[in-house]
Amino acid sequence: MKNAEKNLGALDLFRLAAALLVICIHTSPLESVSADGDFFLTRIFARIAVPFFFMTTGYFADFSDLRKLRRPLLKTAALYGLSIVLYIPFGIYSGYFNKFSLGAALRMLIFDGTFYHLWYFPAVIVGLLIVYALKKLSAGKALVIALVLYVFGLLGDSYYALGVRALPLRMLYNVLFDLFSYSRNGLFFAPIFLLLGSLLHRKGSNNAAENIENLGGLAISFTLMTAEGLLLNGLKIPRHDSMYVFLLPTAFFLFRLLLSVNIRAFPLVRQASAWTYIVHPIVIILLRGAAKALHKQNVYERHSLLGFALTAVFSIGIGFAAALMARRLSGRRTECRRARAWAEIDLAALENNLRVLRSRLPDHTELMPAVKADGYGHGAVTIARELNRLGVRAFCTACASEGARLRRSGVRGEILVLGYTAPEQLYLLKKHRLSQTVIDFEYAKLLNKFGGLRVHVGIDTGMHRLGIPWEDFDDIAAVFRMDGLSVVGMFTHLAADDTAFGRYRDFTERQAARFRQVAEGLKALGYTPRIHLQSSLGVLNYPELAADYARTGLALYGCVDGEIGRELKPVMSLKARVSSVRGVKRGESIGYGTEYVAARDMRIAALTIGYADGLPRALSDGRGYVLINGSRAPIAGKICMDQTIVDVSGIDVRQGDVAVMIGSSGGMTVTACDIAQLADTIPNEILTGIGERVMRII
Ligand SMILES: *Cc1c(COP(=O)(O)O)cnc(C)c1O
């Protein structure tokens, strides 16, 4: 669905190049060498930079929902706010705020930026909001409108003299340029590039033919853009020169080309280039001030190669320093949380598992992930929000309060409560638009009396836990006729789908046939609810039973054994610290109860995790093991509430080292399935048993 994340390295590197191009615009390095060269560099070539930044923002933004746009909007607003504060002294000094009025302030804030290069931030904000609105239309219409806006901007920018030939346009631009200084702003400039970036997000693979197309397209469009810039300037048509016709295909092919380069991401470079962009005007001002103070204006001549080089070196230096500092600060916060026992949640693994499951299901089957029991211990809100972001529109929970919690955290879509909701809690269903399972006929009557509820009818086809028995067709049909209920779905649960053959297959197929029979009977009466019966193992072992929804839990968290399990990646790892290392002599006992006796001289280590954190006590006395520095360390003695002792003989271990209960260390891996097997249970119990005290780190 997404371009593989590993392809984003070229985007990161080009950001730094683009920041350098912006520095070029503000320092004109070639001016003293060649006026034409400088014109080409700063007024044509460097004009690629800002559209590229817009496209990257559009590429990463999710326009499907205003809530999801909150992140890029807030981030841009925060950077803008910070820059405003940084630049206030310089703005005052340079007389930027001299003619102050409320109108002027607003104009400056929304369109022109509060300092000369800061217009970019409000342009992103305005542009994102416009594209959000455009995205409600079809892609074609959105593109046309964004293009019209761009053309309008063009006529006020490098095609100005042509634009104002028509009297109405001249009058219009007169009014507009009272509102803002340039048309290269969030209204006319940003939308088309943000939109193009977001459209490219859907594009998947790249192949040789496409690369040739990108290279050729880039070369041709950039040549045409150069010709366009030179021609317009020769004819003295531009009012300003940020926007060209051929800037559109140039930026488009450049971006596609960068996406096709297969190198890993450089987050540090990404952050550093943002800081470089923000601070470079300060560097210019300070360097100029310093040169003046030292009577060395000739050394820091702004419009010179040396001036450019000094500005670039200082800006990039500060950029990386700021990025490193920010990383250090956030790193320290994370490290604090890794003090004792913690669970790492890998959202990339979740996305991978989602992709694998979707590929196993027909297109018409929608996933309805189970996020009950706090998302199998992973954090229900974290998981459901991320899945929402990845396009999942349905969830199931065990109870109404779990559903309510998701809603309060902004989770959208269908939320089905699988279990019993007590009459006192029925109001939660209505308040949070949750769907309730009809767990038997009596319960249906109760729900009906309460009224106004969405339900999925549970059908008992052989598991004998919940649902109206499949034989009671008249009762089932009666539920569909109840006035107080809106029946949107119907499901059953498979009791033996963890095995794909033998009597388990017979049993599962019998359940499926019974369910199908009920569905067909209802269809004859004109009722066609959305039906579902598979859970994780149902999808993997009985793909032919795919219906309207698949209620997958375990597989999404990457905890399934076997062949398919290798494609899935565990989302959670569980880790703790070595708190103490010591030796014991042969014959000495270790831990509570003195039953576990050292068979030889041993080195043992205490770990900062116990059964209260979810390490099953059944793994005591050598039944289980953990990984430390790439080696297995068997559990010695009884697991305690908060601590565990392990045998580290022959392993190089120090106080403070990390012990891995679930996850990888060196080349070795322990999965929740492995632990479950050793503890004679199922991985669900392991995952949901991980204690509240264990910090979840995303
Ligand atoms: C928990 C649950 C599921 C999800 O099961 P997994 O095996 O984790 O995929 C599906 N359906 C019902 C009724 C459940 O209770």
XYZ file of C-alpha atoms and ligand atoms in Angstrom:
713
model
C 0.000 0.000 0.000
C 2.791 2.359 0.893
C 5.999 2.875 -0.893
C 8.407 0.763 1.106
C 9.767 2.957 3.890
C 13.267 1.983 2.977
C 13.009 4.066 -0.179
C 12.900 7.335 1.675
C 16.640 7.927 2.081
C 16.970 9.908 -1.143
C 14.183 12.230 -0.016
C 16.065 12.865 3.216
C 19.329 13.622 1.433
C 17.684 15.869 -1.105
C 16.175 17.885 1.727
C 19.659 18.984 2.680
C 20.418 19.868 -0.939
C 17.172 21.818 -1.097
C 18.080 23.724 2.077
C 21.402 24.619 0.423
C 19.516 25.859 -2.637
C 17.437 28.133 -0.426
C 20.674 29.466 1.077
C 21.809 30.126 -2.507
C 18.685 32.213 -3.095
C 19.521 34.305 -0.073
C 23.261 34.659 -0.689
C 23.617 34.769 -4.504
C 27.000 33.026 -4.514
C 27.714 33.591 -8.199
C 26.746 37.245 -8.407
C 30.286 38.532 -8.365
C 31.386 35.923 -10.916
C 28.663 35.897 -13.525
C 25.310 37.640 -13.492
C 23.825 35.048 -15.874
C 25.174 32.189 -13.829
C 23.718 33.716 -10.698
C 20.376 34.228 -12.389
C 20.303 30.599 -13.470
C 21.324 29.313 -10.053
C 19.139 31.420 -7.783
C 16.134 32.294 -9.900
C 15.688 29.082 -11.865
C 17.576 26.098 -10.465
C 17.026 26.897 -6.781
C 13.295 27.358 -7.408
C 13.001 23.577 -7.273
C 13.644 23.593 -3.525
C 10.376 24.895 -2.110
C 8.074 22.808 -4.360
C 10.136 19.801 -3.302
C 9.499 20.631 0.362
C 5.787 21.006 -0.353
C 5.709 17.645 -2.112
C 7.422 15.870 0.769
C 4.872 17.333 3.167
C 2.040 16.238 0.865
C 3.611 12.808 0.492
C 3.575 12.145 4.234
C 0.275 13.857 5.064
C -2.911 11.831 5.444
C -5.726 13.943 4.030
C -8.492 11.423 4.715
C -9.481 13.047 7.972
C -8.890 16.459 9.513
C -7.774 14.775 12.709
C -4.933 13.061 10.910
C -3.833 16.329 9.412
C -3.448 17.627 12.927
C 0.073 16.294 13.152
C 1.613 18.022 10.114
C -0.454 21.145 10.847
C 0.660 21.334 14.456
C 4.237 20.534 13.577
C 4.355 23.270 10.960
C 2.626 25.698 13.304
C 5.133 24.848 16.046
C 8.101 25.445 13.731
C 6.494 28.659 12.531
C 5.868 29.800 16.105
C 9.441 29.027 17.075
C 10.785 30.850 14.025
C 8.582 33.860 14.726
C 10.038 34.131 18.210
C 13.582 33.596 16.932
C 13.192 36.313 14.336
C 11.341 38.968 16.308
C 14.555 40.786 17.342
C 15.875 40.761 13.781
C 12.513 41.872 12.424
C 12.451 44.829 14.771
C 16.057 45.653 14.001
C 15.525 45.607 10.264
C 12.322 47.648 10.479
C 10.175 44.787 9.246
C 7.392 45.670 11.708
C 7.548 49.437 11.242
C 4.144 50.128 9.778
C 2.272 48.104 12.314
C -1.487 47.550 12.156
C -3.775 44.612 12.841
C -4.385 44.108 9.127
C -0.695 44.201 8.390
C -0.024 41.738 11.202
C -2.613 39.259 9.950
C -1.440 39.593 6.383
C 2.089 38.973 7.526
C 1.107 36.050 9.716
C -0.996 34.214 7.117
C 0.605 35.028 3.786
C 3.938 36.780 3.832
C 5.482 35.304 6.957
C 6.742 37.371 9.833
C 10.237 37.524 8.387
C 11.183 37.444 4.794
C 11.803 33.736 4.330
C 9.202 32.490 6.824
C 6.305 32.692 4.341
C 6.919 28.995 3.717
C 5.346 27.854 7.016
C 1.974 29.617 6.707
C 1.937 28.530 3.052
C 2.154 24.891 4.162
C -0.662 25.374 6.683
C -2.987 27.161 4.254
C -2.075 24.725 1.480
C -2.741 21.637 3.628
C -6.191 22.944 4.512
C -6.996 23.686 0.870
C -5.847 20.263 -0.271
C -7.868 18.659 2.530
C -10.951 20.388 1.121
C -10.035 19.478 -2.468
C -9.558 15.830 -1.527
C -13.278 15.618 -0.833
C -13.709 15.859 -4.620
C -12.551 13.319 -7.157
C -8.811 13.229 -7.832
C -9.385 14.721 -11.274
C -11.424 17.664 -10.021
C -8.991 18.329 -7.189
C -6.107 18.405 -9.645
C -7.917 20.787 -11.979
C -8.751 23.228 -9.187
C -5.215 23.135 -7.792
C -3.906 23.769 -11.309
C -6.257 26.713 -11.802
C -4.992 28.181 -8.525
C -1.433 27.669 -9.706
C -2.088 29.370 -13.040
C -3.612 32.266 -11.180
C -0.473 32.442 -9.049
C 1.724 32.246 -12.156
C -0.020 35.227 -13.724
C 0.771 37.213 -10.611
C 4.349 35.949 -10.499
C 6.654 35.265 -13.437
C 3.903 35.902 -16.002
C 2.800 39.126 -14.369
C 3.167 41.471 -17.332
C 1.023 39.086 -19.392
C -1.481 38.593 -16.603
C -2.222 42.260 -16.086
C -2.827 42.892 -19.767
C -6.416 41.904 -19.162
C -8.059 44.710 -17.233
C -10.164 42.556 -14.885
C -7.073 40.589 -13.898
C -5.119 43.771 -13.350
C -7.765 45.070 -10.995
C -7.949 41.770 -9.210
C -4.198 41.560 -8.710
C -4.199 45.145 -7.468
C -6.580 44.113 -4.735
C -4.753 40.883 -4.019
C -1.338 42.447 -3.753
C -2.783 44.660 -1.084
C -3.488 41.469 0.809
C -0.105 39.847 0.267
C 3.178 40.755 -1.335
C 3.511 37.762 -3.631
C 1.237 35.169 -5.172
C 3.689 32.411 -4.265
C 1.810 31.576 -1.077
C -0.451 28.973 0.457
C -3.365 29.856 -1.789
C -1.794 29.569 -5.218
C 1.617 27.953 -4.907
C 1.437 25.246 -2.254
C -1.773 23.295 -3.090
C -0.726 21.755 -6.393
C 2.596 20.480 -5.024
C 1.055 19.178 -1.799
C -1.529 17.377 -3.913
C 1.078 15.924 -6.281
C 3.087 14.672 -3.301
C 0.044 13.003 -1.831
C -0.926 11.429 -5.175
C 2.558 9.948 -5.498
C 2.093 8.245 -2.142
C -0.278 5.770 -3.747
C 2.251 4.869 -6.404
C 3.904 1.600 -5.632
C 6.669 -0.130 -7.496
C 9.386 1.361 -9.581
C 10.999 -0.383 -12.475
C 13.677 0.337 -15.019
C 11.244 1.708 -17.603
C 9.788 4.087 -15.063
C 13.252 5.239 -14.005
C 14.167 6.072 -17.589
C 10.887 7.931 -17.888
C 11.670 9.893 -14.713
C 15.203 10.769 -15.799
C 14.100 11.764 -19.272
C 11.119 13.676 -17.936
C 13.305 15.533 -15.460
C 15.916 16.454 -18.062
C 13.344 17.686 -20.580
C 11.208 19.602 -18.099
C 14.182 21.230 -16.431
C 15.585 22.316 -19.799
C 12.215 23.785 -20.713
C 11.968 25.494 -17.329
C 15.399 27.058 -17.848
C 14.381 28.300 -21.283
C 11.121 29.586 -19.829
C 12.907 31.490 -17.062
C 15.475 33.037 -19.404
C 12.843 34.011 -21.965
C 10.441 35.570 -19.454
C 13.249 37.480 -17.820
C 14.585 38.653 -21.189
C 11.120 40.019 -21.985
C 10.872 41.569 -18.501
C 7.593 39.844 -17.842
C 8.014 38.584 -14.239
C 7.014 40.472 -11.151
C 8.674 37.751 -9.134
C 10.121 34.381 -10.203
C 9.070 31.594 -7.854
C 6.610 29.931 -10.200
C 7.100 28.539 -13.689
C 4.943 26.365 -15.896
C 7.679 23.781 -16.260
C 8.388 23.791 -12.547
C 5.424 21.412 -12.238
C 6.775 18.531 -14.358
C 10.303 19.207 -13.098
C 9.275 18.783 -9.473
C 7.079 15.809 -10.338
C 9.785 13.821 -12.155
C 12.432 14.770 -9.618
C 10.266 13.505 -6.779
C 9.481 10.242 -8.543
C 13.131 9.745 -9.274
C 14.063 10.291 -5.635
C 11.384 7.825 -4.534
C 12.819 5.161 -6.800
C 16.268 5.318 -5.215
C 16.510 2.439 -2.806
C 18.446 3.708 0.201
C 17.501 3.677 3.844
C 16.093 6.725 5.595
C 18.334 9.310 7.289
C 16.145 10.808 10.010
C 19.011 12.882 11.405
C 19.650 14.516 8.018
C 15.914 15.130 7.700
C 15.758 16.980 11.013
C 19.035 18.802 10.452
C 17.870 20.202 7.116
C 14.744 21.638 8.719
C 16.910 23.427 11.286
C 19.334 24.542 8.581
C 16.438 26.109 6.721
C 15.162 27.849 9.824
C 18.449 29.288 11.053
C 20.258 30.288 7.856
C 18.944 33.890 7.751
C 20.114 34.391 11.343
C 23.514 33.131 10.271
C 23.532 35.595 7.378
C 22.647 38.472 9.681
C 25.147 37.483 12.353
C 27.983 36.903 9.889
C 27.316 40.240 8.286
C 27.220 41.911 11.700
C 30.454 40.211 12.738
C 32.233 41.218 9.514
C 31.101 44.808 10.005
C 32.237 44.887 13.617
C 35.635 43.520 12.631
C 35.883 45.895 9.648
C 36.254 42.857 7.421
C 33.267 43.361 5.113
C 35.411 42.202 2.243
C 35.795 38.759 3.873
C 32.092 38.208 4.436
C 30.719 39.659 1.271
C 27.116 38.449 1.125
C 26.967 37.984 -2.601
C 30.030 35.852 -2.986
C 31.010 32.238 -3.032
C 32.790 32.668 0.277
C 29.714 34.277 1.788
C 27.621 31.353 0.612
C 30.143 28.817 1.875
C 30.389 30.424 5.311
C 26.609 30.680 5.599
C 26.168 27.087 4.483
C 28.802 25.688 6.840
C 27.501 27.561 9.867
C 23.841 26.878 9.087
C 24.377 23.169 8.489
C 26.583 22.983 11.576
C 23.885 24.556 13.717
C 21.283 22.406 11.947
C 23.018 19.158 12.879
C 23.804 20.365 16.391
C 20.138 21.213 16.958
C 18.984 17.889 15.492
C 21.440 15.952 17.666
C 20.386 17.878 20.744
C 16.706 17.210 20.052
C 17.468 13.550 19.536
C 19.453 13.415 22.777
C 16.578 14.953 24.708
C 13.967 12.567 23.351
C 16.424 9.687 23.658
C 16.918 10.432 27.336
C 13.169 10.381 27.868
C 12.979 6.954 26.265
C 15.995 5.656 28.155
C 14.365 6.600 31.466
C 11.466 4.367 30.571
C 13.860 1.524 29.823
C 15.045 1.489 33.410
C 13.349 -1.709 34.598
C 11.069 -3.862 32.458
C 9.566 -2.606 29.232
C 7.755 -3.727 26.092
C 8.769 -2.319 22.734
C 5.914 -1.920 20.249
C 7.016 -2.072 16.627
C 4.440 -0.308 14.463
C 6.306 -1.186 11.278
C 5.767 -4.859 12.163
C 2.071 -4.140 12.645
C 1.895 -2.583 9.204
C 3.705 -5.569 7.725
C 1.263 -7.991 9.350
C -1.675 -5.961 8.137
C -0.314 -6.174 4.610
C 0.252 -9.923 4.880
C -3.273 -10.527 6.185
C -4.841 -8.315 3.545
C -2.971 -10.223 0.864
C -4.467 -13.451 2.214
C -8.018 -12.153 2.058
C -10.163 -11.368 -0.963
C -10.726 -7.674 -1.683
C -14.291 -7.673 -0.388
C -13.275 -8.913 3.070
C -12.608 -6.128 5.527
C -10.389 -6.615 8.548
C -11.987 -6.137 11.952
C -8.965 -6.420 14.240
C -9.513 -7.588 17.805
C -8.115 -4.930 20.145
C -9.629 -6.369 23.317
C -7.620 -6.757 26.539
C -5.736 -3.555 25.804
C -4.881 -4.721 22.307
C -3.540 -8.081 23.544
C -1.293 -6.136 25.911
C 0.151 -3.899 23.186
C -1.935 -0.827 24.073
C -5.364 -0.779 22.418
C -5.321 2.947 21.698
C -1.880 2.880 20.099
C -2.772 -0.107 17.949
C -6.250 1.045 16.902
C -5.082 4.545 16.058
C -2.244 3.227 13.945
C -4.583 0.799 12.184
C -7.029 3.665 11.590
C -4.187 5.557 9.985
C -3.476 2.545 7.778
C -7.055 2.462 6.580
C -8.655 -0.058 8.950
C -12.285 0.904 9.599
C -13.585 -1.771 11.983
C -12.530 -3.181 15.354
C -13.804 -5.556 17.981
C -13.438 -5.272 21.731
C -14.496 -7.495 24.619
C -16.653 -4.955 26.426
C -18.334 -1.578 26.131
C -15.800 0.287 28.260
C -12.975 -0.831 25.991
C -14.938 0.496 23.029
C -15.686 3.761 24.828
C -12.004 4.237 25.592
C -11.141 3.861 21.907
C -13.775 6.408 20.916
C -12.515 8.877 23.490
C -9.076 8.526 21.899
C -10.484 9.382 18.493
C -10.729 5.903 16.944
C -13.122 5.878 13.990
C -15.191 3.232 12.279
C -17.234 0.255 13.396
C -16.495 -0.983 16.929
C -18.159 -4.265 17.826
C -18.460 -5.297 21.470
C -18.073 -9.088 21.402
C -19.186 -9.841 24.953
C -21.990 -9.145 27.390
C -22.819 -5.548 28.259
C -24.691 -5.171 31.533
C -27.933 -3.129 31.407
C -26.260 -0.369 33.460
C -23.699 0.080 30.686
C -25.985 0.037 27.659
C -25.926 3.837 27.532
C -22.217 3.606 26.629
C -23.121 1.792 23.421
C -25.379 4.588 22.288
C -23.173 7.400 23.490
C -20.102 6.074 21.681
C -21.837 4.545 18.648
C -20.661 1.007 19.497
C -22.258 -2.134 18.059
C -23.325 -4.797 20.528
C -23.307 -8.556 20.038
C -26.702 -10.234 20.506
C -25.578 -13.025 22.787
C -28.903 -14.858 23.043
C -32.594 -14.323 22.366
C -33.398 -13.087 25.886
C -30.626 -10.539 25.565
C -31.997 -9.406 22.189
C -35.280 -8.569 23.874
C -33.470 -6.601 26.533
C -31.505 -4.639 23.941
C -34.676 -4.047 21.943
C -36.411 -2.617 24.981
C -33.527 -0.233 25.555
C -33.856 0.735 21.897
C -31.800 2.575 19.318
C -28.864 0.146 19.297
C -26.713 -1.201 16.473
C -26.119 -4.923 16.791
C -24.378 -7.913 15.253
C -26.298 -11.119 15.921
C -24.118 -13.855 17.371
C -24.934 -17.376 16.158
C -23.933 -20.463 18.154
C -22.912 -23.052 15.585
C -21.199 -25.445 17.964
C -18.873 -23.639 20.333
C -21.669 -23.215 22.911
C -20.376 -20.015 24.420
C -22.408 -17.105 23.095
C -24.943 -16.579 20.325
C -28.454 -17.729 19.466
C -28.389 -21.460 18.617
C -28.339 -21.887 14.845
C -31.314 -24.256 15.025
C -33.552 -21.496 16.442
C -34.061 -19.813 13.097
C -37.373 -18.234 14.100
C -35.711 -16.496 17.061
C -32.902 -15.272 14.817
C -35.345 -13.916 12.251
C -37.353 -12.282 15.039
C -34.294 -10.293 16.103
C -34.039 -8.868 12.602
C -37.616 -7.662 12.891
C -37.148 -5.893 16.232
C -37.906 -2.166 15.954
C -35.446 -1.094 18.636
C -32.478 -2.739 16.925
C -30.580 -1.977 13.790
C -29.003 -5.279 12.802
C -25.871 -4.553 10.790
C -23.982 -7.812 11.139
C -24.118 -11.471 12.042
C -21.280 -13.754 13.079
C -20.234 -17.030 14.582
C -16.994 -18.121 16.198
C -15.003 -21.168 15.135
C -13.980 -23.494 17.947
C -11.411 -25.678 16.215
C -9.861 -23.573 13.471
C -6.333 -23.844 14.866
C -6.013 -27.152 13.042
C -6.672 -27.484 9.317
C -7.271 -31.240 9.023
C -8.890 -34.337 10.489
C -11.850 -34.087 12.795
C -11.056 -30.423 13.389
C -11.677 -29.716 9.711
C -14.939 -31.672 9.858
C -16.037 -29.722 12.901
C -15.108 -26.348 11.376
C -16.827 -27.134 8.103
C -19.945 -28.194 9.969
C -19.952 -24.884 11.856
C -19.495 -22.963 8.601
C -22.309 -24.900 6.881
C -24.706 -24.190 9.742
C -23.824 -20.521 9.647
C -24.271 -20.392 5.884
C -27.652 -22.054 6.210
C -28.825 -19.356 8.636
C -27.488 -16.609 6.335
C -29.314 -18.085 3.343
C -32.561 -18.414 5.270
C -32.320 -14.737 6.208
C -31.526 -13.752 2.658
C -34.742 -15.408 1.557
C -36.523 -13.105 4.004
C -34.706 -10.100 2.556
C -32.116 -9.654 5.334
C -28.466 -9.349 4.276
C -26.345 -8.410 7.295
C -22.552 -8.235 6.952
C -21.342 -11.658 8.042
C -18.106 -12.890 9.610
C -16.705 -16.064 11.144
C -12.921 -16.148 10.733
C -10.453 -15.084 13.398
C -6.671 -15.206 12.830
C -6.327 -18.938 12.519
C -9.543 -19.082 10.515
C -7.969 -16.764 7.938
C -4.776 -18.790 7.833
C -6.211 -22.318 7.949
C -9.576 -21.821 6.265
C -9.122 -19.010 3.717
C -12.178 -20.236 1.795
C -14.411 -19.050 4.663
C -13.648 -15.370 4.000
C -16.818 -13.297 4.422
C -17.497 -9.576 4.903
C -15.238 -9.149 7.922
C -12.340 -11.122 9.418
C -11.852 -10.660 13.177
C -8.108 -11.053 13.426
C -6.187 -10.549 16.627
C -3.183 -12.742 17.181
C -1.938 -12.760 13.576
C -1.937 -8.977 13.458
C 0.295 -8.949 16.513
C 2.592 -11.372 14.710
C 2.198 -14.301 17.083
C 1.375 -17.288 14.914
C 3.525 -20.394 14.538
C 4.291 -22.212 11.354
C 4.888 -21.324 7.738
C 2.713 -18.209 7.650
C 4.196 -17.143 10.963
C 7.484 -16.468 9.223
C 5.901 -13.755 7.084
C 4.372 -12.127 10.152
C 6.543 -10.109 12.497
C 6.033 -9.959 16.266
C 4.882 -6.458 17.204
C 5.976 -6.676 20.834
C 9.276 -7.459 22.480
C 9.661 -7.706 26.232
C 12.892 -6.678 27.915
C 14.417 -6.033 31.337
C 17.764 -5.308 32.990
C 20.389 -7.422 34.647
C 20.402 -6.073 38.212
C 23.138 -8.191 39.730
C 25.638 -10.887 38.728
C 27.201 -13.337 41.205
C 28.680 -16.830 41.573
C 27.231 -19.835 43.441
C 29.006 -23.035 44.373
C 27.842 -26.497 43.418
C 25.219 -27.766 45.864
C 23.930 -24.328 46.881
C 20.255 -23.571 46.346
C 18.978 -20.637 44.331
C 15.808 -18.632 44.998
C 12.675 -19.343 47.048
C 12.033 -22.770 48.473
C 15.600 -24.094 48.198
C 14.443 -26.754 45.716
C 16.597 -25.554 42.857
C 20.153 -26.654 43.584
C 23.227 -25.749 41.533
C 24.507 -28.916 39.880
C 27.912 -27.263 39.343
C 29.622 -23.980 40.108
C 27.486 -21.366 38.380
C 27.333 -17.706 37.551
C 23.845 -16.328 37.966
C 22.191 -12.993 37.302
C 19.108 -11.355 38.777
C 16.736 -9.658 36.324
C 14.329 -6.779 36.911
C 11.219 -8.659 35.816
C 8.934 -11.115 37.568
C 5.593 -12.856 37.281
C 3.807 -9.623 38.200
C 5.182 -8.265 34.940
C 3.789 -11.234 33.047
C 6.684 -13.675 32.944
C 4.772 -16.922 33.630
C 5.838 -18.564 36.868
C 5.488 -21.881 35.058
C 8.830 -21.134 33.390
C 10.629 -21.496 36.753
C 13.367 -24.028 37.524
C 14.931 -24.136 34.079
C 11.776 -24.664 32.043
C 12.135 -21.268 30.418
C 15.052 -19.111 29.361
C 15.834 -15.545 28.380
C 18.358 -14.090 25.937
C 21.278 -12.004 27.152
C 23.915 -10.656 24.776
C 22.969 -13.190 22.128
C 23.011 -16.269 24.392
C 20.393 -18.358 26.164
C 20.240 -17.975 29.929
C 17.988 -20.639 31.537
C 15.779 -19.553 34.417
C 17.238 -20.704 37.743
C 14.883 -21.309 40.679
C 11.400 -19.896 41.047
C 10.384 -16.739 39.237
C 9.633 -14.098 41.895
C 7.001 -11.374 41.773
C 9.374 -8.636 40.601
C 12.586 -10.487 39.862
C 13.949 -13.552 38.169
C 17.271 -15.339 38.533
C 18.914 -16.819 35.439
C 21.946 -19.019 34.798
C 24.565 -16.963 32.964
C 27.500 -19.365 33.268
C 29.730 -18.839 30.258
C 27.965 -15.666 29.119
C 29.660 -12.286 29.289
C 27.169 -10.354 31.417
C 27.363 -7.127 33.372
C 25.025 -5.253 35.649
C 22.730 -3.067 33.542
C 22.801 -5.342 30.473
C 19.515 -5.948 28.680
C 17.758 -9.300 29.007
C 15.240 -10.266 26.332
C 12.189 -12.312 27.318
C 10.392 -11.851 23.961
C 12.308 -10.590 20.950
C 15.802 -10.870 19.514
C 19.298 -10.636 20.916
C 22.314 -11.247 18.732
C 21.118 -13.791 16.202
C 18.630 -15.463 18.546
C 14.913 -14.931 18.914
C 12.263 -15.896 21.440
C 8.618 -15.445 20.450
C 5.480 -15.332 22.561
C 4.647 -18.683 20.949
C 7.896 -20.181 22.272
C 7.164 -18.969 25.782
C 3.577 -20.172 25.551
C 4.718 -23.639 24.576
C 7.195 -23.842 27.458
C 4.583 -22.567 29.910
C 1.951 -24.910 28.480
C -0.436 -22.161 27.416
C -1.245 -20.077 24.321
C 0.482 -16.870 23.184
C -2.686 -14.825 23.834
C -2.340 -15.547 27.543
C 1.318 -14.533 27.513
C 0.652 -11.245 25.712
C -2.402 -10.234 27.705
C -0.630 -11.166 30.926
C 2.097 -8.565 30.505
C 1.703 -6.302 33.492
C 0.591 -2.725 33.688
C 3.895 -1.835 35.331
C 5.737 -2.718 32.126
C 6.272 0.505 30.150
C 5.094 0.324 26.550
C 7.626 2.041 24.307
C 6.553 2.774 20.764
C -10.713 -12.679 20.477
C -11.658 -13.018 19.426
C -11.249 -13.001 18.086
C -9.810 -12.783 17.670
O -9.119 -13.998 17.762
P -7.591 -14.209 17.306
O -7.388 -15.645 17.404
O -6.747 -13.435 18.230
O -7.493 -13.712 15.914
C -12.200 -13.229 17.127
N -13.492 -13.477 17.460
C -13.923 -13.514 18.733
C -15.350 -13.787 19.022
C -13.016 -13.304 19.758
O -13.433 -13.362 21.028
